[in-house]
Short mmCIF file of N, CA and C and ligand atoms in Angstrom, two decimals:
data_model
loop_
_atom_site.label_atom_id
_atom_site.label_comp_id
_atom_site.label_asym_id
_atom_site.label_seq_id
_atom_site.Cartn_x
_atom_site.Cartn_y
_atom_site.Cartn_z
N MET A 1 -46.60 -31.08 -34.94
CA MET A 1 -46.93 -32.48 -34.64
C MET A 1 -45.89 -33.04 -33.66
N LYS A 2 -46.37 -33.87 -32.72
CA LYS A 2 -45.44 -34.52 -31.78
C LYS A 2 -45.02 -35.87 -32.38
N ILE A 3 -43.72 -36.12 -32.44
CA ILE A 3 -43.21 -37.34 -33.09
C ILE A 3 -42.13 -37.95 -32.20
N ALA A 4 -42.22 -39.27 -31.98
CA ALA A 4 -41.17 -39.97 -31.22
C ALA A 4 -40.17 -40.55 -32.22
N ILE A 5 -38.90 -40.49 -31.86
CA ILE A 5 -37.86 -40.99 -32.77
C ILE A 5 -36.81 -41.74 -31.99
N GLY A 6 -36.25 -42.76 -32.62
CA GLY A 6 -35.17 -43.51 -31.97
C GLY A 6 -34.35 -44.25 -32.99
N SER A 7 -33.10 -44.47 -32.65
CA SER A 7 -32.20 -45.22 -33.54
C SER A 7 -31.22 -46.02 -32.70
N ASP A 8 -30.62 -47.01 -33.32
CA ASP A 8 -29.46 -47.64 -32.69
C ASP A 8 -28.22 -46.86 -33.12
N HIS A 9 -27.04 -47.39 -32.80
CA HIS A 9 -25.79 -46.69 -33.13
C HIS A 9 -25.65 -46.48 -34.64
N ALA A 10 -26.10 -47.45 -35.44
CA ALA A 10 -25.94 -47.35 -36.89
C ALA A 10 -26.78 -46.21 -37.46
N GLY A 11 -27.86 -45.87 -36.77
CA GLY A 11 -28.73 -44.81 -37.27
C GLY A 11 -28.56 -43.50 -36.54
N PHE A 12 -27.61 -43.45 -35.59
CA PHE A 12 -27.49 -42.28 -34.71
C PHE A 12 -27.30 -40.98 -35.49
N SER A 13 -26.34 -40.96 -36.41
CA SER A 13 -26.08 -39.66 -37.04
C SER A 13 -27.24 -39.27 -37.97
N MET A 14 -27.88 -40.25 -38.59
CA MET A 14 -29.06 -39.93 -39.41
C MET A 14 -30.19 -39.42 -38.52
N LYS A 15 -30.33 -40.01 -37.34
CA LYS A 15 -31.39 -39.55 -36.42
C LYS A 15 -31.19 -38.07 -36.09
N GLN A 16 -29.96 -37.66 -35.83
CA GLN A 16 -29.71 -36.26 -35.49
C GLN A 16 -30.11 -35.34 -36.65
N GLU A 17 -29.80 -35.77 -37.85
CA GLU A 17 -30.17 -34.95 -39.03
C GLU A 17 -31.68 -34.85 -39.18
N ILE A 18 -32.36 -35.97 -38.93
CA ILE A 18 -33.83 -35.98 -39.04
C ILE A 18 -34.44 -35.07 -37.97
N ILE A 19 -33.91 -35.18 -36.75
CA ILE A 19 -34.43 -34.34 -35.66
C ILE A 19 -34.28 -32.86 -36.02
N ASN A 20 -33.09 -32.48 -36.50
CA ASN A 20 -32.86 -31.06 -36.84
C ASN A 20 -33.87 -30.59 -37.89
N GLU A 21 -34.09 -31.40 -38.89
CA GLU A 21 -35.00 -31.01 -39.98
C GLU A 21 -36.45 -30.91 -39.47
N LEU A 22 -36.87 -31.91 -38.69
CA LEU A 22 -38.27 -31.90 -38.22
C LEU A 22 -38.50 -30.75 -37.23
N LYS A 23 -37.50 -30.48 -36.40
CA LYS A 23 -37.64 -29.35 -35.47
C LYS A 23 -37.72 -28.04 -36.24
N ALA A 24 -36.90 -27.92 -37.27
CA ALA A 24 -36.92 -26.69 -38.09
C ALA A 24 -38.28 -26.49 -38.75
N GLU A 25 -38.99 -27.59 -38.96
CA GLU A 25 -40.33 -27.48 -39.55
C GLU A 25 -41.40 -27.26 -38.50
N GLY A 26 -40.98 -27.16 -37.23
CA GLY A 26 -41.93 -26.84 -36.15
C GLY A 26 -42.49 -28.03 -35.40
N HIS A 27 -41.98 -29.23 -35.66
CA HIS A 27 -42.48 -30.41 -34.96
C HIS A 27 -41.84 -30.53 -33.58
N GLN A 28 -42.59 -31.16 -32.69
CA GLN A 28 -42.08 -31.43 -31.33
C GLN A 28 -41.52 -32.85 -31.34
N ILE A 29 -40.25 -32.99 -31.04
CA ILE A 29 -39.60 -34.30 -31.18
C ILE A 29 -39.27 -34.90 -29.81
N ILE A 30 -39.68 -36.14 -29.63
CA ILE A 30 -39.29 -36.87 -28.41
C ILE A 30 -38.19 -37.84 -28.82
N ASP A 31 -36.98 -37.54 -28.36
CA ASP A 31 -35.81 -38.34 -28.74
C ASP A 31 -35.63 -39.47 -27.73
N CYS A 32 -35.92 -40.69 -28.17
CA CYS A 32 -35.84 -41.87 -27.28
C CYS A 32 -34.47 -42.54 -27.35
N GLY A 33 -33.47 -41.83 -27.89
CA GLY A 33 -32.12 -42.39 -27.96
C GLY A 33 -31.90 -43.14 -29.25
N THR A 34 -30.75 -43.68 -29.42
CA THR A 34 -29.58 -43.63 -28.60
C THR A 34 -28.93 -42.25 -28.71
N HIS A 35 -28.01 -41.96 -27.79
CA HIS A 35 -27.47 -40.61 -27.76
C HIS A 35 -26.00 -40.53 -28.14
N SER A 36 -25.46 -41.60 -28.70
CA SER A 36 -24.08 -41.57 -29.21
C SER A 36 -23.94 -42.70 -30.22
N SER A 37 -22.76 -42.82 -30.81
CA SER A 37 -22.58 -43.90 -31.78
C SER A 37 -22.00 -45.16 -31.13
N GLU A 38 -22.04 -45.21 -29.82
CA GLU A 38 -21.65 -46.43 -29.10
C GLU A 38 -22.70 -47.52 -29.32
N SER A 39 -22.24 -48.75 -29.44
CA SER A 39 -23.13 -49.85 -29.80
C SER A 39 -24.25 -50.09 -28.77
N VAL A 40 -25.47 -50.19 -29.29
CA VAL A 40 -26.64 -50.52 -28.45
C VAL A 40 -27.47 -51.57 -29.19
N ASP A 41 -28.49 -52.09 -28.53
CA ASP A 41 -29.33 -53.13 -29.13
C ASP A 41 -30.65 -52.52 -29.62
N TYR A 42 -30.92 -52.68 -30.91
CA TYR A 42 -32.09 -52.01 -31.49
C TYR A 42 -33.44 -52.39 -30.87
N PRO A 43 -33.63 -53.61 -30.29
CA PRO A 43 -34.95 -53.87 -29.69
C PRO A 43 -35.26 -52.92 -28.52
N ASP A 44 -34.22 -52.50 -27.80
CA ASP A 44 -34.45 -51.57 -26.67
C ASP A 44 -34.98 -50.23 -27.17
N ILE A 45 -34.46 -49.79 -28.30
CA ILE A 45 -34.90 -48.51 -28.87
C ILE A 45 -36.31 -48.65 -29.44
N ALA A 46 -36.56 -49.76 -30.10
CA ALA A 46 -37.90 -50.01 -30.66
C ALA A 46 -38.93 -49.96 -29.53
N GLU A 47 -38.60 -50.56 -28.41
CA GLU A 47 -39.52 -50.59 -27.26
C GLU A 47 -39.78 -49.18 -26.73
N ALA A 48 -38.72 -48.39 -26.59
CA ALA A 48 -38.87 -47.03 -26.04
C ALA A 48 -39.74 -46.17 -26.95
N VAL A 49 -39.53 -46.25 -28.26
CA VAL A 49 -40.32 -45.44 -29.19
C VAL A 49 -41.77 -45.95 -29.21
N ALA A 50 -41.93 -47.26 -29.23
CA ALA A 50 -43.29 -47.83 -29.27
C ALA A 50 -44.10 -47.38 -28.06
N LYS A 51 -43.46 -47.35 -26.91
CA LYS A 51 -44.13 -46.94 -25.68
C LYS A 51 -44.69 -45.50 -25.83
N LYS A 52 -43.87 -44.61 -26.36
CA LYS A 52 -44.32 -43.22 -26.53
C LYS A 52 -45.43 -43.13 -27.58
N VAL A 53 -45.28 -43.90 -28.65
CA VAL A 53 -46.29 -43.89 -29.73
C VAL A 53 -47.65 -44.30 -29.17
N LEU A 54 -47.65 -45.35 -28.36
CA LEU A 54 -48.91 -45.86 -27.83
C LEU A 54 -49.46 -44.97 -26.71
N GLU A 55 -48.58 -44.49 -25.84
CA GLU A 55 -49.01 -43.63 -24.73
C GLU A 55 -49.63 -42.32 -25.23
N ASP A 56 -48.97 -41.71 -26.21
CA ASP A 56 -49.38 -40.36 -26.64
C ASP A 56 -50.17 -40.38 -27.96
N ASN A 57 -50.36 -41.59 -28.53
CA ASN A 57 -51.06 -41.72 -29.81
C ASN A 57 -50.45 -40.81 -30.88
N ILE A 58 -49.14 -41.00 -31.08
CA ILE A 58 -48.39 -40.16 -32.03
C ILE A 58 -47.66 -41.08 -33.02
N PHE A 59 -47.03 -40.47 -34.01
CA PHE A 59 -46.20 -41.25 -34.95
C PHE A 59 -44.82 -41.47 -34.36
N GLY A 60 -44.18 -42.56 -34.83
CA GLY A 60 -42.81 -42.85 -34.44
C GLY A 60 -41.94 -43.03 -35.67
N VAL A 61 -40.67 -42.71 -35.49
CA VAL A 61 -39.66 -42.92 -36.54
C VAL A 61 -38.55 -43.77 -35.94
N LEU A 62 -38.22 -44.87 -36.61
CA LEU A 62 -37.17 -45.77 -36.13
C LEU A 62 -36.08 -45.91 -37.19
N ILE A 63 -34.86 -45.91 -36.74
CA ILE A 63 -33.72 -46.04 -37.66
C ILE A 63 -32.73 -47.06 -37.11
N CYS A 64 -32.36 -48.02 -37.96
CA CYS A 64 -31.18 -48.84 -37.66
C CYS A 64 -30.42 -48.97 -38.98
N GLY A 65 -29.44 -49.83 -39.06
CA GLY A 65 -28.63 -49.91 -40.27
C GLY A 65 -29.46 -50.22 -41.50
N THR A 66 -30.30 -51.22 -41.39
CA THR A 66 -31.17 -51.61 -42.51
C THR A 66 -32.63 -51.23 -42.31
N GLY A 67 -32.99 -50.94 -41.08
CA GLY A 67 -34.40 -50.73 -40.73
C GLY A 67 -35.11 -52.05 -40.44
N ILE A 68 -34.44 -53.15 -40.70
CA ILE A 68 -35.11 -54.46 -40.59
C ILE A 68 -35.28 -54.88 -39.13
N GLY A 69 -34.17 -54.93 -38.40
CA GLY A 69 -34.24 -55.42 -37.02
C GLY A 69 -35.17 -54.57 -36.17
N ILE A 70 -35.06 -53.26 -36.32
CA ILE A 70 -35.82 -52.36 -35.46
C ILE A 70 -37.32 -52.41 -35.81
N SER A 71 -37.65 -52.66 -37.08
CA SER A 71 -39.07 -52.79 -37.45
C SER A 71 -39.63 -54.12 -37.00
N ILE A 72 -38.83 -55.18 -37.10
CA ILE A 72 -39.30 -56.49 -36.61
C ILE A 72 -39.59 -56.38 -35.11
N ALA A 73 -38.68 -55.78 -34.38
CA ALA A 73 -38.86 -55.65 -32.92
C ALA A 73 -40.11 -54.84 -32.60
N ALA A 74 -40.27 -53.71 -33.26
CA ALA A 74 -41.42 -52.83 -32.98
C ALA A 74 -42.74 -53.54 -33.27
N ASN A 75 -42.75 -54.34 -34.34
CA ASN A 75 -43.99 -55.01 -34.72
C ASN A 75 -44.39 -56.15 -33.78
N LYS A 76 -43.53 -56.49 -32.83
CA LYS A 76 -43.91 -57.47 -31.80
C LYS A 76 -44.82 -56.85 -30.75
N ILE A 77 -44.87 -55.52 -30.73
CA ILE A 77 -45.61 -54.82 -29.67
C ILE A 77 -47.04 -54.55 -30.15
N PRO A 78 -48.04 -55.10 -29.44
CA PRO A 78 -49.43 -54.92 -29.87
C PRO A 78 -49.78 -53.44 -30.03
N GLY A 79 -50.42 -53.14 -31.14
CA GLY A 79 -50.82 -51.75 -31.40
C GLY A 79 -49.84 -51.01 -32.29
N ILE A 80 -48.64 -51.58 -32.45
CA ILE A 80 -47.66 -50.96 -33.33
C ILE A 80 -47.77 -51.56 -34.73
N ARG A 81 -47.86 -50.67 -35.71
CA ARG A 81 -47.78 -51.09 -37.11
C ARG A 81 -46.62 -50.31 -37.72
N ALA A 82 -45.46 -50.96 -37.72
CA ALA A 82 -44.24 -50.31 -38.20
C ALA A 82 -43.99 -50.72 -39.64
N ALA A 83 -43.83 -49.72 -40.51
CA ALA A 83 -43.60 -49.98 -41.93
C ALA A 83 -42.16 -49.63 -42.29
N LEU A 84 -41.45 -50.63 -42.77
CA LEU A 84 -40.08 -50.39 -43.26
C LEU A 84 -40.19 -49.86 -44.68
N CYS A 85 -39.72 -48.65 -44.90
CA CYS A 85 -39.89 -48.00 -46.20
C CYS A 85 -38.56 -47.66 -46.86
N HIS A 86 -38.58 -47.71 -48.19
CA HIS A 86 -37.40 -47.37 -48.97
C HIS A 86 -37.70 -46.29 -50.01
N ASP A 87 -38.94 -45.87 -50.09
CA ASP A 87 -39.33 -44.88 -51.10
C ASP A 87 -40.59 -44.15 -50.62
N PRO A 88 -40.80 -42.93 -51.09
CA PRO A 88 -41.95 -42.13 -50.64
C PRO A 88 -43.31 -42.75 -50.97
N TYR A 89 -43.40 -43.49 -52.07
CA TYR A 89 -44.68 -44.11 -52.43
C TYR A 89 -45.09 -45.12 -51.36
N SER A 90 -44.14 -45.95 -50.93
CA SER A 90 -44.44 -46.91 -49.86
C SER A 90 -44.80 -46.18 -48.56
N ALA A 91 -44.11 -45.08 -48.31
CA ALA A 91 -44.37 -44.32 -47.08
C ALA A 91 -45.81 -43.78 -47.09
N ALA A 92 -46.27 -43.32 -48.25
CA ALA A 92 -47.65 -42.81 -48.36
C ALA A 92 -48.64 -43.95 -48.16
N LEU A 93 -48.40 -45.08 -48.84
CA LEU A 93 -49.34 -46.21 -48.74
C LEU A 93 -49.33 -46.85 -47.37
N ALA A 94 -48.22 -46.78 -46.68
CA ALA A 94 -48.15 -47.32 -45.32
C ALA A 94 -49.17 -46.62 -44.42
N ARG A 95 -49.39 -45.34 -44.67
CA ARG A 95 -50.41 -44.59 -43.93
C ARG A 95 -51.80 -44.83 -44.54
N GLU A 96 -51.90 -44.66 -45.85
CA GLU A 96 -53.21 -44.69 -46.51
C GLU A 96 -53.89 -46.04 -46.41
N HIS A 97 -53.14 -47.11 -46.58
CA HIS A 97 -53.73 -48.45 -46.59
C HIS A 97 -53.54 -49.21 -45.28
N ASN A 98 -52.39 -49.02 -44.63
CA ASN A 98 -52.05 -49.86 -43.47
C ASN A 98 -52.21 -49.15 -42.14
N ASP A 99 -52.51 -47.86 -42.18
CA ASP A 99 -52.61 -47.07 -40.95
C ASP A 99 -51.39 -47.28 -40.05
N ALA A 100 -50.22 -47.36 -40.69
CA ALA A 100 -48.98 -47.53 -39.91
C ALA A 100 -48.81 -46.34 -38.98
N ASN A 101 -48.34 -46.62 -37.77
CA ASN A 101 -48.07 -45.53 -36.83
C ASN A 101 -46.57 -45.31 -36.62
N VAL A 102 -45.77 -46.17 -37.24
CA VAL A 102 -44.31 -46.02 -37.15
C VAL A 102 -43.72 -46.23 -38.54
N ILE A 103 -42.77 -45.37 -38.90
CA ILE A 103 -41.99 -45.60 -40.11
C ILE A 103 -40.58 -46.00 -39.70
N ALA A 104 -40.08 -47.06 -40.32
CA ALA A 104 -38.72 -47.51 -40.05
C ALA A 104 -37.89 -47.31 -41.32
N VAL A 105 -36.67 -46.86 -41.13
CA VAL A 105 -35.77 -46.64 -42.27
C VAL A 105 -34.39 -47.21 -41.95
N GLY A 106 -33.64 -47.45 -43.01
CA GLY A 106 -32.29 -48.00 -42.86
C GLY A 106 -31.26 -46.95 -43.25
N SER A 107 -30.44 -46.56 -42.28
CA SER A 107 -29.45 -45.50 -42.54
C SER A 107 -28.38 -45.95 -43.52
N ARG A 108 -28.20 -47.29 -43.64
CA ARG A 108 -27.20 -47.79 -44.59
C ARG A 108 -27.83 -48.09 -45.95
N ILE A 109 -29.12 -47.83 -46.06
CA ILE A 109 -29.84 -48.19 -47.28
C ILE A 109 -30.28 -46.95 -48.06
N THR A 110 -30.93 -46.02 -47.37
CA THR A 110 -31.42 -44.82 -48.07
C THR A 110 -30.67 -43.59 -47.56
N GLY A 111 -30.40 -42.68 -48.45
CA GLY A 111 -29.70 -41.44 -48.09
C GLY A 111 -30.64 -40.50 -47.33
N ILE A 112 -30.05 -39.45 -46.79
CA ILE A 112 -30.82 -38.54 -45.94
C ILE A 112 -31.92 -37.82 -46.73
N GLY A 113 -31.66 -37.50 -47.99
CA GLY A 113 -32.66 -36.77 -48.79
C GLY A 113 -33.94 -37.57 -48.96
N ILE A 114 -33.79 -38.79 -49.43
CA ILE A 114 -34.96 -39.64 -49.67
C ILE A 114 -35.62 -40.00 -48.32
N THR A 115 -34.80 -40.16 -47.29
CA THR A 115 -35.33 -40.52 -45.98
C THR A 115 -36.22 -39.40 -45.43
N LEU A 116 -35.75 -38.17 -45.56
CA LEU A 116 -36.57 -37.03 -45.09
C LEU A 116 -37.86 -36.94 -45.90
N GLU A 117 -37.76 -37.18 -47.19
CA GLU A 117 -38.96 -37.14 -48.04
C GLU A 117 -39.95 -38.22 -47.59
N MET A 118 -39.43 -39.41 -47.27
CA MET A 118 -40.30 -40.50 -46.82
C MET A 118 -41.00 -40.14 -45.52
N ILE A 119 -40.24 -39.58 -44.59
CA ILE A 119 -40.81 -39.27 -43.28
C ILE A 119 -41.87 -38.18 -43.40
N LYS A 120 -41.57 -37.15 -44.20
CA LYS A 120 -42.55 -36.06 -44.37
C LYS A 120 -43.82 -36.58 -45.07
N THR A 121 -43.62 -37.44 -46.06
CA THR A 121 -44.78 -38.03 -46.75
C THR A 121 -45.60 -38.85 -45.78
N PHE A 122 -44.92 -39.63 -44.96
CA PHE A 122 -45.59 -40.51 -44.00
C PHE A 122 -46.45 -39.69 -43.04
N ILE A 123 -45.86 -38.68 -42.42
CA ILE A 123 -46.60 -37.95 -41.38
C ILE A 123 -47.72 -37.08 -41.97
N ASN A 124 -47.63 -36.79 -43.26
CA ASN A 124 -48.67 -35.95 -43.88
C ASN A 124 -49.73 -36.75 -44.63
N SER A 125 -49.61 -38.07 -44.64
CA SER A 125 -50.59 -38.89 -45.35
C SER A 125 -51.64 -39.40 -44.38
N LYS A 126 -52.85 -39.59 -44.89
CA LYS A 126 -53.98 -39.98 -44.02
C LYS A 126 -54.47 -41.38 -44.35
N PHE A 127 -54.85 -42.10 -43.31
CA PHE A 127 -55.45 -43.42 -43.49
C PHE A 127 -56.75 -43.26 -44.26
N GLN A 128 -56.96 -44.13 -45.27
CA GLN A 128 -58.15 -43.99 -46.12
C GLN A 128 -59.37 -44.73 -45.59
N GLY A 129 -59.18 -45.61 -44.61
CA GLY A 129 -60.33 -46.33 -44.06
C GLY A 129 -60.97 -47.22 -45.12
N GLY A 130 -62.31 -47.31 -45.09
CA GLY A 130 -63.03 -48.14 -46.06
C GLY A 130 -62.59 -49.59 -45.97
N ARG A 131 -62.27 -50.18 -47.13
CA ARG A 131 -61.89 -51.60 -47.13
C ARG A 131 -60.60 -51.85 -46.33
N HIS A 132 -59.79 -50.80 -46.22
CA HIS A 132 -58.53 -50.94 -45.48
C HIS A 132 -58.77 -51.06 -43.97
N GLN A 133 -59.87 -50.47 -43.52
CA GLN A 133 -60.22 -50.54 -42.10
C GLN A 133 -60.39 -52.00 -41.66
N ARG A 134 -61.13 -52.74 -42.47
CA ARG A 134 -61.39 -54.15 -42.14
C ARG A 134 -60.07 -54.94 -42.04
N ARG A 135 -59.14 -54.63 -42.92
CA ARG A 135 -57.87 -55.36 -42.95
C ARG A 135 -57.01 -55.02 -41.74
N VAL A 136 -57.02 -53.75 -41.38
CA VAL A 136 -56.26 -53.34 -40.18
C VAL A 136 -56.89 -53.98 -38.94
N GLU A 137 -58.22 -54.04 -38.92
CA GLU A 137 -58.90 -54.70 -37.79
C GLU A 137 -58.50 -56.18 -37.71
N LYS A 138 -58.30 -56.79 -38.88
CA LYS A 138 -57.87 -58.20 -38.87
C LYS A 138 -56.45 -58.35 -38.32
N ILE A 139 -55.62 -57.35 -38.57
CA ILE A 139 -54.27 -57.38 -37.96
C ILE A 139 -54.42 -57.33 -36.44
N ASP A 140 -55.30 -56.42 -35.97
CA ASP A 140 -55.55 -56.32 -34.52
C ASP A 140 -56.03 -57.65 -33.96
N SER A 141 -56.92 -58.32 -34.71
CA SER A 141 -57.46 -59.56 -34.16
C SER A 141 -56.41 -60.68 -34.18
N LEU A 142 -55.46 -60.62 -35.09
CA LEU A 142 -54.34 -61.58 -35.04
C LEU A 142 -53.56 -61.41 -33.74
N GLU A 143 -53.32 -60.14 -33.39
CA GLU A 143 -52.61 -59.86 -32.13
C GLU A 143 -53.38 -60.42 -30.95
N LYS A 144 -54.70 -60.18 -30.97
CA LYS A 144 -55.53 -60.63 -29.85
C LYS A 144 -55.51 -62.14 -29.75
N LYS A 145 -55.63 -62.82 -30.90
CA LYS A 145 -55.63 -64.29 -30.90
C LYS A 145 -54.33 -64.81 -30.29
N CYS A 146 -53.22 -64.20 -30.68
CA CYS A 146 -51.93 -64.66 -30.14
C CYS A 146 -51.87 -64.43 -28.64
N HIS A 147 -52.42 -63.30 -28.20
CA HIS A 147 -52.39 -62.99 -26.77
C HIS A 147 -53.25 -63.93 -25.97
N GLU A 148 -54.35 -64.33 -26.58
CA GLU A 148 -55.24 -65.24 -25.88
C GLU A 148 -54.70 -66.66 -25.93
N GLY A 149 -53.61 -66.87 -26.62
CA GLY A 149 -53.01 -68.20 -26.73
C GLY A 149 -53.84 -69.15 -27.56
N SER A 150 -54.66 -68.56 -28.47
CA SER A 150 -55.50 -69.41 -29.31
C SER A 150 -54.65 -70.29 -30.23
N ARG A 151 -54.99 -71.55 -30.31
CA ARG A 151 -54.27 -72.45 -31.21
C ARG A 151 -55.21 -72.91 -32.33
N ALA A 152 -56.31 -72.18 -32.48
CA ALA A 152 -57.33 -72.61 -33.42
C ALA A 152 -56.80 -72.80 -34.84
N SER A 153 -55.92 -71.93 -35.28
CA SER A 153 -55.45 -72.03 -36.66
C SER A 153 -54.38 -73.10 -36.81
N GLY A 154 -53.82 -73.56 -35.72
CA GLY A 154 -52.73 -74.55 -35.81
C GLY A 154 -51.40 -73.91 -36.15
N LEU A 155 -51.38 -72.58 -36.32
CA LEU A 155 -50.13 -71.92 -36.72
C LEU A 155 -49.33 -71.43 -35.51
N TYR A 156 -50.02 -71.19 -34.42
CA TYR A 156 -49.30 -70.65 -33.26
C TYR A 156 -49.99 -71.11 -31.99
C1 RB5 B 201 -26.11 -53.03 -36.38
O1 RB5 B 201 -24.84 -53.36 -36.85
C2 RB5 B 201 -27.17 -53.55 -37.35
O2 RB5 B 201 -27.25 -54.93 -37.25
C3 RB5 B 201 -28.50 -52.90 -37.07
O3 RB5 B 201 -28.38 -51.53 -37.14
C4 RB5 B 201 -29.63 -53.26 -38.01
O4 RB5 B 201 -29.25 -53.10 -39.34
C5 RB5 B 201 -30.30 -54.53 -37.75
O5 RB5 B 201 -31.30 -54.90 -38.40
#
């Protein structure tokens, strides 16, 4: 499987461990940086990974200290459904119910063992469709409404 991955400085060393493990399992990894533990801004990495995810229709993995900033940034990009996960059950449901295309993790929150388990669960789980399809379509239409500058709901 082809997978895009990126982290900020806080997630750099965890990213390298994830890459080694996924490559050993035969996956093709697109490393969108960062490439050292020097400080960088997580929105730049979220953008780079999101671009590859959308261009190639593949899964993405994002890592920052908490997973929060990088998932918030990624979710600003239309077509990205980034799920911040802390356990394998959430990682499975992120695919099965939410059709997430990106998993975000926090290197300062979950250890490498549980993180690898989450990522493997995520990439091997399938969207269930059915009632979940309608809900994901509603997420898409929220994006479209915002893009069209609709003020119908009074919320934005
Ligand atoms: C970097 O110190 C840290 O703020 C970042 O990795 C992330 O946790 C932000 O949400």
